[in-house]
Tab-separated table of C-alpha atoms in Angstrom:
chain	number	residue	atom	x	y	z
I	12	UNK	CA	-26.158	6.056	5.555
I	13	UNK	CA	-24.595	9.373	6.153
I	14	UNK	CA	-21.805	7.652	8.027
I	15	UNK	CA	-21.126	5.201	5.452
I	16	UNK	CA	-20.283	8.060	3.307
I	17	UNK	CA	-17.835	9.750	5.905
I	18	UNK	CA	-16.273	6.200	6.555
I	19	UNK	CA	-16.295	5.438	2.678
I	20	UNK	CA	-14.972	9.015	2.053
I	21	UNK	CA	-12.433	10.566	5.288
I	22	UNK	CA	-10.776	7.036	5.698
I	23	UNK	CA	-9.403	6.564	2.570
I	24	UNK	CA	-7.355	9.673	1.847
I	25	UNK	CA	-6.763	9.596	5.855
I	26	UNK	CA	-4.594	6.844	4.524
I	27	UNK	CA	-3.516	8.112	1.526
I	28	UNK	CA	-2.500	10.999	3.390
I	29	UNK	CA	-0.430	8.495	6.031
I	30	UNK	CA	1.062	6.549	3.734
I	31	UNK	CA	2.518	9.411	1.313
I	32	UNK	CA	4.339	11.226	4.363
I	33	UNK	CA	4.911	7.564	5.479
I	34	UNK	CA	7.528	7.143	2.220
I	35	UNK	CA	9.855	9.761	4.063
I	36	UNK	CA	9.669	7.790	7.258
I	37	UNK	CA	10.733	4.708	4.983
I	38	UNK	CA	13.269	6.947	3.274
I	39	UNK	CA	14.898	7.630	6.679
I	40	UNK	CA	14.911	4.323	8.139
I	41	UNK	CA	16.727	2.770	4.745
I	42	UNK	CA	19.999	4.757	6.375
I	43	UNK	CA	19.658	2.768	9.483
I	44	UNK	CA	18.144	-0.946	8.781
I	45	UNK	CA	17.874	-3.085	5.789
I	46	UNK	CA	14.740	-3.683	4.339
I	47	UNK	CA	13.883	-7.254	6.185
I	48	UNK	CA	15.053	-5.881	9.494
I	49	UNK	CA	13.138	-2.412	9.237
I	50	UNK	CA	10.161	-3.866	7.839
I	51	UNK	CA	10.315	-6.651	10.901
I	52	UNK	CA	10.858	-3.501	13.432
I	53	UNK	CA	7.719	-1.484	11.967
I	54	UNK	CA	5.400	-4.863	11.727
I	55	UNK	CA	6.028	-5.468	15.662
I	56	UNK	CA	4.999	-2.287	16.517
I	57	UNK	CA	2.061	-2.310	14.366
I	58	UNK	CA	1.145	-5.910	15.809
I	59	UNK	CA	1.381	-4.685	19.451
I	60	UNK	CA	-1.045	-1.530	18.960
I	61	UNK	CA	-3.257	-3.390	16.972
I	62	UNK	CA	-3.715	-6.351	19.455
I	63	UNK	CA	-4.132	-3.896	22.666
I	64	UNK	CA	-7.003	-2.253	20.163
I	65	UNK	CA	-8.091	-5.996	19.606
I	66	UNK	CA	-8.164	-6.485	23.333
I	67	UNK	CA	-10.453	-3.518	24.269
I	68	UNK	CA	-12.497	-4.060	21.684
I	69	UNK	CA	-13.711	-7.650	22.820
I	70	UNK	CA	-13.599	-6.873	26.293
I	71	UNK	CA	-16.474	-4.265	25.005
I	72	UNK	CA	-18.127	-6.907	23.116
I	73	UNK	CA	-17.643	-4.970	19.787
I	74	UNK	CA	-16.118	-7.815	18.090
I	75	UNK	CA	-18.206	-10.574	16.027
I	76	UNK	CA	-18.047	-14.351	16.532
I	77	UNK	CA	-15.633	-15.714	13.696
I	78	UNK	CA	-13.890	-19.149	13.705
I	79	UNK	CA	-10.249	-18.857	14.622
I	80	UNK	CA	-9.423	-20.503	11.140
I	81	UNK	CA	-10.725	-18.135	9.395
I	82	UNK	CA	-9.428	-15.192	11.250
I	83	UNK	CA	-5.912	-17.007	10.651
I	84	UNK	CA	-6.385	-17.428	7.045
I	85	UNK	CA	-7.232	-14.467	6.116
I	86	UNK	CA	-4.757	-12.392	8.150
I	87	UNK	CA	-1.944	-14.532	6.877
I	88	UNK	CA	-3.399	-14.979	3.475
I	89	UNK	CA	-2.712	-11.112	3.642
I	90	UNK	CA	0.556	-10.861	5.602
I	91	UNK	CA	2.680	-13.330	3.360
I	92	UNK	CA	1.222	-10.606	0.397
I	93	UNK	CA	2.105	-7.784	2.424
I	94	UNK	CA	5.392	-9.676	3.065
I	95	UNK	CA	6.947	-9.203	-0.141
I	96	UNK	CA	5.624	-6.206	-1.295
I	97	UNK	CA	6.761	-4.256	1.804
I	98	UNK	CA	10.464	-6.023	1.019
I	99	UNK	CA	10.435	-4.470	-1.959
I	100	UNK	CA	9.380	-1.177	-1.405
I	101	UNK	CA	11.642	-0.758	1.426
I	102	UNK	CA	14.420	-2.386	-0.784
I	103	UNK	CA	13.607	0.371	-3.174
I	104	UNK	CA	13.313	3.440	-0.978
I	105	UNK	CA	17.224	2.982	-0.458
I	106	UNK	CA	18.040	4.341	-4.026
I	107	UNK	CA	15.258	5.929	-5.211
I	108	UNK	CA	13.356	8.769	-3.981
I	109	UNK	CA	9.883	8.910	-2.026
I	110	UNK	CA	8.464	10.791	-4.947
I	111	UNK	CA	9.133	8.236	-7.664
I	112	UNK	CA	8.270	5.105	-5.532
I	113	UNK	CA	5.121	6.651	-4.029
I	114	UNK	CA	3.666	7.277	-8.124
I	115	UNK	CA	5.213	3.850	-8.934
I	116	UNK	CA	3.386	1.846	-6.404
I	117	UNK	CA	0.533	3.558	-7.555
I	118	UNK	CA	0.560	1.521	-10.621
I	119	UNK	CA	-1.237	-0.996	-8.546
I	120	UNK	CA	-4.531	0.503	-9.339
I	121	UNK	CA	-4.107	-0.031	-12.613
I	122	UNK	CA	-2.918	-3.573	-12.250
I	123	UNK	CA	-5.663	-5.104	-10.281
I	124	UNK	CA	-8.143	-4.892	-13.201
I	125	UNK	CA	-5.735	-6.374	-15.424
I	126	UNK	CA	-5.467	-9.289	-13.238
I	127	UNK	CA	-9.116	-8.986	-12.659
I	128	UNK	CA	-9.008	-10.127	-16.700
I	129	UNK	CA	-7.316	-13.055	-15.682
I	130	UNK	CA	-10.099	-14.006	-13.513
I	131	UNK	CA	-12.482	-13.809	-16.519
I	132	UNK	CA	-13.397	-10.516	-15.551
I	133	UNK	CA	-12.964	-8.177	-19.130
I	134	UNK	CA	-11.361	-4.789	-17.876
I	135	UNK	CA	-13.337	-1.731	-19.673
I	136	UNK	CA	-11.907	0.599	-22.602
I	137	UNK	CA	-11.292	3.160	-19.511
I	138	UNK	CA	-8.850	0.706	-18.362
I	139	UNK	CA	-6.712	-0.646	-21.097
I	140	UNK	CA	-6.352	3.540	-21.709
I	141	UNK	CA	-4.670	3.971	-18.238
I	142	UNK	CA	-2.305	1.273	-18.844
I	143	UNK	CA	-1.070	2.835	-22.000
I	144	UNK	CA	-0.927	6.626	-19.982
I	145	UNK	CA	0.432	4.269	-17.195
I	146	UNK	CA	3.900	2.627	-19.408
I	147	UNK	CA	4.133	6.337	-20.600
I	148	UNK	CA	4.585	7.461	-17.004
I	149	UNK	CA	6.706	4.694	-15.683
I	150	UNK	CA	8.866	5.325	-18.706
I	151	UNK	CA	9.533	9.053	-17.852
I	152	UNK	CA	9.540	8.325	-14.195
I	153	UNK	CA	12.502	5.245	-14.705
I	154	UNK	CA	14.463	5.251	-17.709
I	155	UNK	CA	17.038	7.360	-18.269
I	156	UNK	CA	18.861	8.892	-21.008
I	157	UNK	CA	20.390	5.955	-21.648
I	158	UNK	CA	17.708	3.614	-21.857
I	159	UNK	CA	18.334	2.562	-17.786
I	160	UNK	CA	16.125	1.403	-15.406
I	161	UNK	CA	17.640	2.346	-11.835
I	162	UNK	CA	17.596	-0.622	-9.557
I	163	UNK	CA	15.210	1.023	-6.441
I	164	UNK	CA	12.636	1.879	-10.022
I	165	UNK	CA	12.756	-1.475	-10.526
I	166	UNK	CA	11.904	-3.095	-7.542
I	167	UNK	CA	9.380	-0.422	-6.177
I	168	UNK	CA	7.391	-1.624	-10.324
I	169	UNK	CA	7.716	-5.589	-8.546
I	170	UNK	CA	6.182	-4.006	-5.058
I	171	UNK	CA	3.244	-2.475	-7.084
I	172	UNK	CA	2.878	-5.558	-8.813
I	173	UNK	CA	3.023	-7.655	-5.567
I	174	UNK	CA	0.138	-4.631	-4.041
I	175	UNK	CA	-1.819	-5.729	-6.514
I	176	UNK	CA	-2.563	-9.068	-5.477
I	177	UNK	CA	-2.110	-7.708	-1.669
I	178	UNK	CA	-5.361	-5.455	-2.371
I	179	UNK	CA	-7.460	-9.182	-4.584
I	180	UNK	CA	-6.714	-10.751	-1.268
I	181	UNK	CA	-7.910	-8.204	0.962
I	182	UNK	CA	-11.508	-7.863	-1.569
I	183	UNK	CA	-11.785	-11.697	-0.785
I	184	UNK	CA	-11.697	-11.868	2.796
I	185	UNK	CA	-12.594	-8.625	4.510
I	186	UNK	CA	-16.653	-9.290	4.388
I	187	UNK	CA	-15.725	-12.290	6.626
I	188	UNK	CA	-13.833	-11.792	9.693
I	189	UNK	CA	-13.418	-8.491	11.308
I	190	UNK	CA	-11.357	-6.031	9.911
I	191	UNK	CA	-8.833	-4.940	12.888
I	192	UNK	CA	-8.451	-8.043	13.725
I	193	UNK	CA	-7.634	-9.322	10.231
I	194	UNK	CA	-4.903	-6.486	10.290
I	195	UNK	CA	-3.531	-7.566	13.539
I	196	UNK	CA	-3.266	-11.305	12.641
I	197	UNK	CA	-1.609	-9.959	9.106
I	198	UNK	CA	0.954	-7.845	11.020
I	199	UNK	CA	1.996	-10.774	13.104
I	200	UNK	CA	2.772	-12.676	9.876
I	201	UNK	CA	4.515	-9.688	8.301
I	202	UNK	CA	6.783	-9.641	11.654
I	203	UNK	CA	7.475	-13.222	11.488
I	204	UNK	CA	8.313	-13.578	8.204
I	205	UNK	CA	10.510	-10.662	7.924
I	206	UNK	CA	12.382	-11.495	11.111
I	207	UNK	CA	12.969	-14.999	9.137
I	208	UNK	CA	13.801	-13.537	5.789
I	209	UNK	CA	16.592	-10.869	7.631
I	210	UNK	CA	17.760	-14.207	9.128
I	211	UNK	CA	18.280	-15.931	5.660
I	212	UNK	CA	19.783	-12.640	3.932
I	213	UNK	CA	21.886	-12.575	7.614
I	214	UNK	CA	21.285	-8.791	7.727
I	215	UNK	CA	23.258	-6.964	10.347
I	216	UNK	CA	21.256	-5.261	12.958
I	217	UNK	CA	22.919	-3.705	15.545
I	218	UNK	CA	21.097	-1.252	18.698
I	219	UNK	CA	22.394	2.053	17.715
I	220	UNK	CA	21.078	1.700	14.299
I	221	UNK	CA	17.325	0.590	16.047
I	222	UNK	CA	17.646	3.518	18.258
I	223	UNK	CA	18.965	5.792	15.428
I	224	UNK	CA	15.941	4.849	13.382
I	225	UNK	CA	13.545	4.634	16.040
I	226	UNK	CA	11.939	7.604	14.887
I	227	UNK	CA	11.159	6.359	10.971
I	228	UNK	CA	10.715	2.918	12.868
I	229	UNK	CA	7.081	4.104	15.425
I	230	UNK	CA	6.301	6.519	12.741
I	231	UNK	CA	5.812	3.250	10.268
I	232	UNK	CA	4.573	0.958	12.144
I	233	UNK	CA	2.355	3.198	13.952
I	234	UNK	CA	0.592	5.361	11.507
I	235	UNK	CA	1.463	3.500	8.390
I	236	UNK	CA	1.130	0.056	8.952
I	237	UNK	CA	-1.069	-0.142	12.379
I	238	UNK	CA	-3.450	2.817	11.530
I	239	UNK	CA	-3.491	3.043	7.765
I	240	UNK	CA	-3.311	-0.371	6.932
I	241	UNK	CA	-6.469	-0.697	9.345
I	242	UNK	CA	-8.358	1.909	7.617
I	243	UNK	CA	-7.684	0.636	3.955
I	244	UNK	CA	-9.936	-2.658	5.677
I	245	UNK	CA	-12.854	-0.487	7.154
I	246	UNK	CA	-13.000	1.707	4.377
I	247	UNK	CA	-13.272	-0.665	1.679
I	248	UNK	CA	-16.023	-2.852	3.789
I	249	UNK	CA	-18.953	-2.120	1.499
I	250	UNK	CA	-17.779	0.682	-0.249
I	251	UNK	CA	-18.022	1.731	-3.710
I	252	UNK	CA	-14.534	0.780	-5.286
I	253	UNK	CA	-14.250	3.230	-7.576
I	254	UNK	CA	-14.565	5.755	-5.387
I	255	UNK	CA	-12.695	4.695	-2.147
I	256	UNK	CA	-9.258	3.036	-4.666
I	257	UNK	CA	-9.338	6.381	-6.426
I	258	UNK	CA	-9.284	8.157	-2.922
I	259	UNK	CA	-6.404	6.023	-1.751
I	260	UNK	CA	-4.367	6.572	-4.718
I	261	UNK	CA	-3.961	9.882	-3.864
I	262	UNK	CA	-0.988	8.191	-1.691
I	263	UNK	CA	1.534	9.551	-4.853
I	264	UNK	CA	0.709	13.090	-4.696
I	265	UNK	CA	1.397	13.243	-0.501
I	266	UNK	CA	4.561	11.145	-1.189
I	267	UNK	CA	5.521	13.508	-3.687
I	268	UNK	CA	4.655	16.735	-1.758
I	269	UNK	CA	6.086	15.380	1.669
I	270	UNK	CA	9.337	14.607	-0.078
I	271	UNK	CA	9.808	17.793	-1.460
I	272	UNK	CA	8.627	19.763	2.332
I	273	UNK	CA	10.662	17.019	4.117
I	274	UNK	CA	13.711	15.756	2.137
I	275	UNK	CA	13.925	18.494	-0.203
I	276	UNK	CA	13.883	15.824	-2.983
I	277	UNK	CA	13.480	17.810	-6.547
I	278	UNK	CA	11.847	15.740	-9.478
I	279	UNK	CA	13.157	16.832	-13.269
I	280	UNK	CA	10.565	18.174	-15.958
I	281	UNK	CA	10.365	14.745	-17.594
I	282	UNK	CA	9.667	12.875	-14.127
I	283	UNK	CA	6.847	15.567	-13.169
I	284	UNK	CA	5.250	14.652	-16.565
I	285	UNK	CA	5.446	11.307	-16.133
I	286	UNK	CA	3.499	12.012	-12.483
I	287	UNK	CA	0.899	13.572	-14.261
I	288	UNK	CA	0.467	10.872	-16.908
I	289	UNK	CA	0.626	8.251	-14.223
I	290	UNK	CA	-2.091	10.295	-11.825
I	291	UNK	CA	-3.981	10.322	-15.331
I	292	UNK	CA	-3.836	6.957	-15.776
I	293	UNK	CA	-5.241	6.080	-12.302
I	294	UNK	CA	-8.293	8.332	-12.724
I	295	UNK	CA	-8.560	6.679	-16.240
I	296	UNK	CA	-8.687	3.344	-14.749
I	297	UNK	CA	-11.373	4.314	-12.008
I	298	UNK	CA	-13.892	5.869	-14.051
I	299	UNK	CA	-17.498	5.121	-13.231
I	300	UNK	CA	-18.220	1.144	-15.348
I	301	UNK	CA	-21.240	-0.077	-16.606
I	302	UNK	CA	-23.007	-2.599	-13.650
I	303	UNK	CA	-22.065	-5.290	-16.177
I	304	UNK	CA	-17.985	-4.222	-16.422
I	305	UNK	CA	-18.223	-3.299	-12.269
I	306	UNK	CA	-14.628	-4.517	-11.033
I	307	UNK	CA	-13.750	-6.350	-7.894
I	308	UNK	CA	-13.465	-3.844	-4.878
I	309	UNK	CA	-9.882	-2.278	-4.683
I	310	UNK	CA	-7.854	-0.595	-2.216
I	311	UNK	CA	-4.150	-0.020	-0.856
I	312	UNK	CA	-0.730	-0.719	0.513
């Protein structure tokens, strides 16, 4: 029981904590790759950790019988979601800064419950609250004086959107097949399909700007994708959502801290309000439900 509670409690802001620093790692790499071809680089080298971890593991038996199909599934189930929300993350990262996108993507834990509602599932008072606190941030965060939204805003809003159903698909399959594995069959798909949509966009990628951003490159795809990725899957095995999704929201506040230590990126008055309102808004959303209004299990990425 007691490590339950450890796994339920150190993983999840061991990924938070990975995948805040991991936005200036993303920053970086946006000066070397485009978003397709960085994302592509980071996936591979997520793929081969995880699938020498794989390896070890069965050849020490620690692994549980599954069918192949529904390892498959479920891992690319996962990496086509994963896909498209990295895309646009990474497509945002080039214009905006680590701060904003890491309390934008955020948003996602307000989101799944709302799409919960879709699946018949009412969303609590506590809920419909954040959302309100939650457009109240965003607007602070993204629009302007003028009444402008700046593109990288804009498409780190679709990323948190696209989390969203990342984090549904992951609550439907991870009780099934095992969890690393799962991440290293998702991985592979990510790698694939970003090596095909850099292809179709024809992005140039040349060596010097791989070797330039090898850095941002291992530091992605070995902490953030490989390592927290994997840990968003144990963690949320039989955990109580509330607790572990409010844990890994705590993602925004590391972004934002380890841009300013890192980048030196400064946030105005107005955009450190709409932080807090935001951060409000996903403790609003995660407040302890009655057993009838419990929502699905939630969690990152």
């Amino acid at each position: 029981m007691r490590q339950n509670r450890v796994r339920q409690t150190v993983l999840p802001v061991l990924a938070a904590m990975i995948w805040g620093t991991g936005f200036v790692a993303q920053s970086i790499g946006a000066n070397y790759l485009e978003s397709f071809s960085f994302n592509a680089a980071r996936s591979a080298v997520a793929m081969v950790f995880l699938f020498g971890v794989s390896v070890v593991r069965r050849k020490l038996g620690r692994v549980p019988a599954v069918p192949i199909r529904d390892l498959l599934t479920a891992g690319g189930c996962c990496g086509a979601c994963l896909t498209v929300a990295a895309y646009f993350q990474q497509k945002g990262l080039e214009t905006t800064s680590s701060g904003k996108a890491g309390f934008i993507t955020a948003l996602y834990i307000v989101v799944v419950p709302l799409l919960s509602a879709l699946l018949g599932r009412r969303p609590p008072v506590t809920v419909w609250a954040g959302v309100v606190l939650a457009v109240g941030g965003l607007y602070c965060l993204c629009v302007g004086e003028q009444f402008t939204v700046t593109p990288g805003d804009a498409y780190v809003f679709v990323c948190a959107l696209c989390f969203s159903v990342h984090i549904l698909v992951i609550d439907h399959f991870s009780l099934r097949v095992d969890g690393i594995e799962m991440s290293c069959v998702q991985f592979s798909t990510v790698t694939a399909l970003s090596c095909l949509g850099a292809a179709v966009m024809r992005e140039t990628v040349t060596t010097d700007a791989v070797i330039s951003g090898l850095g941002p490159i291992l530091y992605a795809g070995l902490f953030s994708s490989g390592i927290a990725y994997t840990l968003q899957i144990l963690a949320q095995k039989g955990a109580n959502p509330t607790v572990v999704s409010l844990l890994l929201s705590l993602e925004s506040v590391f972004a934002t801290l380890s841009g300013a230590l890192f980048l030196h990126e400064r946030l105005t008055v107005r955009e450190y309000f709409g932080c807090c309102l935001m951060f409000c808004a996903v403790i609003l959303a995660q407040l302890p439900q009655r057993k009838k209004e419990v929502m699905p299990e939630l969690s990152h990425g």
